Structures are given as structure tokens and as C-alpha cells.
PDB file of C-alpha atoms in Angstrom:
ATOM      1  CA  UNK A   1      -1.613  -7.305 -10.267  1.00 93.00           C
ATOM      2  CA  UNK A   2       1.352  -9.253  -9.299  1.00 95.00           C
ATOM      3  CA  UNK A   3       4.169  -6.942 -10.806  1.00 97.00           C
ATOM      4  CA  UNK A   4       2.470  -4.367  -8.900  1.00 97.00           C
ATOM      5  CA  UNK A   5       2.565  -6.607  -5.727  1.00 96.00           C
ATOM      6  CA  UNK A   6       5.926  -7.948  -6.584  1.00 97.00           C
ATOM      7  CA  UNK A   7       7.059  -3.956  -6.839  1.00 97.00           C
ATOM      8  CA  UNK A   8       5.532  -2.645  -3.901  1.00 97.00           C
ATOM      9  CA  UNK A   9       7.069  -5.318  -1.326  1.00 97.00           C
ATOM     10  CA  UNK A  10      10.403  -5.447  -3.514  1.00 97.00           C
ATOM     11  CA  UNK A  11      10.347  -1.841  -2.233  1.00 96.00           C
ATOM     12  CA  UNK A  12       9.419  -2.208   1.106  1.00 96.00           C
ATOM     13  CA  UNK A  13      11.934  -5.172   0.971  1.00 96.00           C
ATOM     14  CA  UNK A  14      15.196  -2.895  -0.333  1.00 95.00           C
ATOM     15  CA  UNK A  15      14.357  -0.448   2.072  1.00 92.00           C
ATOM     16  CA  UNK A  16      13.950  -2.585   5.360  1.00 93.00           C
ATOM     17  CA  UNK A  17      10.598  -1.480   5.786  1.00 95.00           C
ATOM     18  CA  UNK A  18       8.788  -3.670   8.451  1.00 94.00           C
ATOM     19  CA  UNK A  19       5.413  -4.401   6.509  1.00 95.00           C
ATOM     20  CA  UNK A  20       2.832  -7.349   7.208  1.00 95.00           C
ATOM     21  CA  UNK A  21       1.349  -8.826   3.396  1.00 94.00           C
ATOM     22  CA  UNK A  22      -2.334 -10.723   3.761  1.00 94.00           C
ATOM     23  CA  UNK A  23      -3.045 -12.601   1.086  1.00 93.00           C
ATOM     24  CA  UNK A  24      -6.631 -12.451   0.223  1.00 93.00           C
ATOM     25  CA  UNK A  25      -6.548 -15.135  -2.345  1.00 91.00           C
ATOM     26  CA  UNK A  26      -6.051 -17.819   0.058  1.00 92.00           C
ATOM     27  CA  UNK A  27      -7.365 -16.318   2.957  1.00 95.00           C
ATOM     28  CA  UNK A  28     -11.430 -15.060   3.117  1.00 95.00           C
ATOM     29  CA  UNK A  29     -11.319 -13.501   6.392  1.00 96.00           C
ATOM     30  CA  UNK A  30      -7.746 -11.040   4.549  1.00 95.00           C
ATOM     31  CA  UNK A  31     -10.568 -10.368   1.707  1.00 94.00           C
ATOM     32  CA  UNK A  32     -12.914  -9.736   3.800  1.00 94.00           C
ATOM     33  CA  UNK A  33     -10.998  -7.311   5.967  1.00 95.00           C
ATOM     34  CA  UNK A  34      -9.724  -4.979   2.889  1.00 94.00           C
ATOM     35  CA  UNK A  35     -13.667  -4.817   1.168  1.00 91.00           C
ATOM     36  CA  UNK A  36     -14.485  -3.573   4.583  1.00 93.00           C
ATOM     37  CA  UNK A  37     -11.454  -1.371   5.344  1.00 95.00           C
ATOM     38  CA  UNK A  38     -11.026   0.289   1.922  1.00 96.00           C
ATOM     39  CA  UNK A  39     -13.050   3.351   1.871  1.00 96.00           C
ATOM     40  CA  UNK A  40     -15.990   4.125  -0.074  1.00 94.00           C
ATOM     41  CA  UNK A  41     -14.502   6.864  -2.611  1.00 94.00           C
ATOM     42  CA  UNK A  42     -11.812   4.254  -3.190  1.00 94.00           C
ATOM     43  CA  UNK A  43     -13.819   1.785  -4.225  1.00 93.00           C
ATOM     44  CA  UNK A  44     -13.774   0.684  -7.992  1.00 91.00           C
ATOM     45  CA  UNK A  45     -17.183   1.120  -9.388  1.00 90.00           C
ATOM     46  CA  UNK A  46     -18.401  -2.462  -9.988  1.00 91.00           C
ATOM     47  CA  UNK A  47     -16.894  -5.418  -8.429  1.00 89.00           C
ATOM     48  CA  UNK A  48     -14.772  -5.471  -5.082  1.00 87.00           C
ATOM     49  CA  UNK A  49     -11.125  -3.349  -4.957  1.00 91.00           C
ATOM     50  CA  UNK A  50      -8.396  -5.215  -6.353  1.00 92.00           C
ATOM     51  CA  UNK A  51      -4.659  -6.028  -4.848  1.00 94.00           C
ATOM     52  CA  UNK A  52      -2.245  -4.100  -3.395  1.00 96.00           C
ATOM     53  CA  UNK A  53      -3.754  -1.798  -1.293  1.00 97.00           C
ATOM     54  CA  UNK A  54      -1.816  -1.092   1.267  1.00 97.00           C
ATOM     55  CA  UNK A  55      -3.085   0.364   5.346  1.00 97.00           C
ATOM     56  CA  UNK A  56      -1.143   0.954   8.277  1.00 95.00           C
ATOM     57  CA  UNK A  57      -2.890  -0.426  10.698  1.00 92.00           C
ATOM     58  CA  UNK A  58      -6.101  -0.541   9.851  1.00 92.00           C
ATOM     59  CA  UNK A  59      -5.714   3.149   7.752  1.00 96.00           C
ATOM     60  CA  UNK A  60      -6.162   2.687   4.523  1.00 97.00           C
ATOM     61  CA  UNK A  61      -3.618   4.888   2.592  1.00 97.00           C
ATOM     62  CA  UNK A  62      -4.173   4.108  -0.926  1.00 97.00           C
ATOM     63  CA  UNK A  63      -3.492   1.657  -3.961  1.00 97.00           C
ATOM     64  CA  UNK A  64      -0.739   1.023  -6.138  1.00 97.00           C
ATOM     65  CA  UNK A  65      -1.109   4.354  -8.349  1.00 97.00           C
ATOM     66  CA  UNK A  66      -1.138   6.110  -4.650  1.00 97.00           C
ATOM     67  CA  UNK A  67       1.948   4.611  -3.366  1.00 98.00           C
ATOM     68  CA  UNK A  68       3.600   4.601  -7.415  1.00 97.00           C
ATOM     69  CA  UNK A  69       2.963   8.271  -7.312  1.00 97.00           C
ATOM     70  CA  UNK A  70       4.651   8.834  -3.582  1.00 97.00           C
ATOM     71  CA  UNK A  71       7.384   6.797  -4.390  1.00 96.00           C
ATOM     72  CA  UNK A  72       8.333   8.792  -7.954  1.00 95.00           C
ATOM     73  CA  UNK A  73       8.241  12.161  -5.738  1.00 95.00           C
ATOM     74  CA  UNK A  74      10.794  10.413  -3.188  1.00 92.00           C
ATOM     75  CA  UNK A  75       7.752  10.848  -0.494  1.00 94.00           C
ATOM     76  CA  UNK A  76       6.782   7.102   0.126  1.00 95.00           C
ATOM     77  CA  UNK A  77       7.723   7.658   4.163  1.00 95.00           C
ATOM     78  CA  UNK A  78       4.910  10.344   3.906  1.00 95.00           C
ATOM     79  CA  UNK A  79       2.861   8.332   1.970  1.00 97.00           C
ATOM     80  CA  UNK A  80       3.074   5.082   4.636  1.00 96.00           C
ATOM     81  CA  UNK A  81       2.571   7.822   7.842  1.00 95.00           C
ATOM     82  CA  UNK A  82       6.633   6.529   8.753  1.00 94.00           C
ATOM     83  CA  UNK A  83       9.806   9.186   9.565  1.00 91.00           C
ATOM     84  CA  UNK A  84      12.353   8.346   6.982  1.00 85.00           C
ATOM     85  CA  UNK A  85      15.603   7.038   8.196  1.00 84.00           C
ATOM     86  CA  UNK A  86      17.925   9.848   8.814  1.00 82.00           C
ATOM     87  CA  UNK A  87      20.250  10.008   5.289  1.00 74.00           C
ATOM     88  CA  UNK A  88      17.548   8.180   3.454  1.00 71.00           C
ATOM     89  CA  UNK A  89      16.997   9.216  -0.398  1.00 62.00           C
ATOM     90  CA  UNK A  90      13.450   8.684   0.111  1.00 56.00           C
ATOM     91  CA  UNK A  91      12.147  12.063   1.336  1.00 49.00           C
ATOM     92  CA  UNK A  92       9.446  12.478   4.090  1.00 43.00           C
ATOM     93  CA  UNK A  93       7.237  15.567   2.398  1.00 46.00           C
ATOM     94  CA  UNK A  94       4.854  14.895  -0.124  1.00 42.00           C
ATOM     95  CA  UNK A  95       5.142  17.531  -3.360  1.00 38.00           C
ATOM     96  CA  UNK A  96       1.988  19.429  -3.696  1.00 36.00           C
TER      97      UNK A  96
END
């Protein structure tokens, strides 16, 4: 769980992508907020979903498979509902 955290904001990070991270270790209220704001289908069968799932907003877009996926088709923009810089290497369509 925490390479995948450490990978996700190392990306937002390189790529000066504003992003707020809630810790939901430390924090019940941040734990609280994702069981609630994660939708059903993406739900893990037993037990509660497990870090990073990233929103925008409250719009949940997916996990780390979701955003490891966008982010190998240069579509991670798409994937976090952003325009991509203009000259950025990180496309703005997702491949279908």
C-alpha cells in the first residue's frame, strides 16, 4: 500500500499536479469519508476499500490499478477529469 501511495503522489508531485492527500490512518472522520464515498461496485468484497483511492472532489475515480492503468496509456489527465498542460507527454484521451 505505501509504494502504491508513495507512486501515485510521486506522480502527482513530478507533474505539479495540485492534489489534497487525507490520511485515513490517523484521521477517522478521512476513513470515514472514503467508506462512504467509494462506490458500491468498487468495493472489495469483505472488509472496507483499502488506500489510494483517489476522487476529485468528492468523485470517486478509481484505485491504484485505475489510475496505474491511465497513467501506462499516457491518459492520467483523463483519468483525474483535468486538461493536460499544453506540450505535456501525458495525453488527455483515454485508449479504448
Amino acid at each position: 500500500i505505501k509504494k502504491q501511495q508513495q507512486d501515485v503522489l510521486g506522480f502527482l508531485e513530478a507533474n505539479k499536479i495540485e492534489f489534497e492527500e487525507k490520511d485515513i490512518a490517523a484521521n477517522e472522520e478521512n476513513r470515514k469519508w472514503m467508506r462512504e464515498n467509494v462506490p458500491e461496485e468498487s468495493r472489495p468484497a469483505s472488509g472496507n476499500p483499502l488506500p489510494p483511492r483517489l476522487f476529485n472532489d468528492s468523485r470517486y475515480l478509481g484505485d491504484y490499478d485505475a489510475f496505474f492503468e491511465a497513467r501506462e496509456n499516457n491518459a492520467v489527465y483523463a483519468f483525474l477529469g483535468l486538461t493536460a498542460p499544453p506540450g505535456s507527454k501525458v495525453g488527455e484521451h483515454l485508449s479504448q
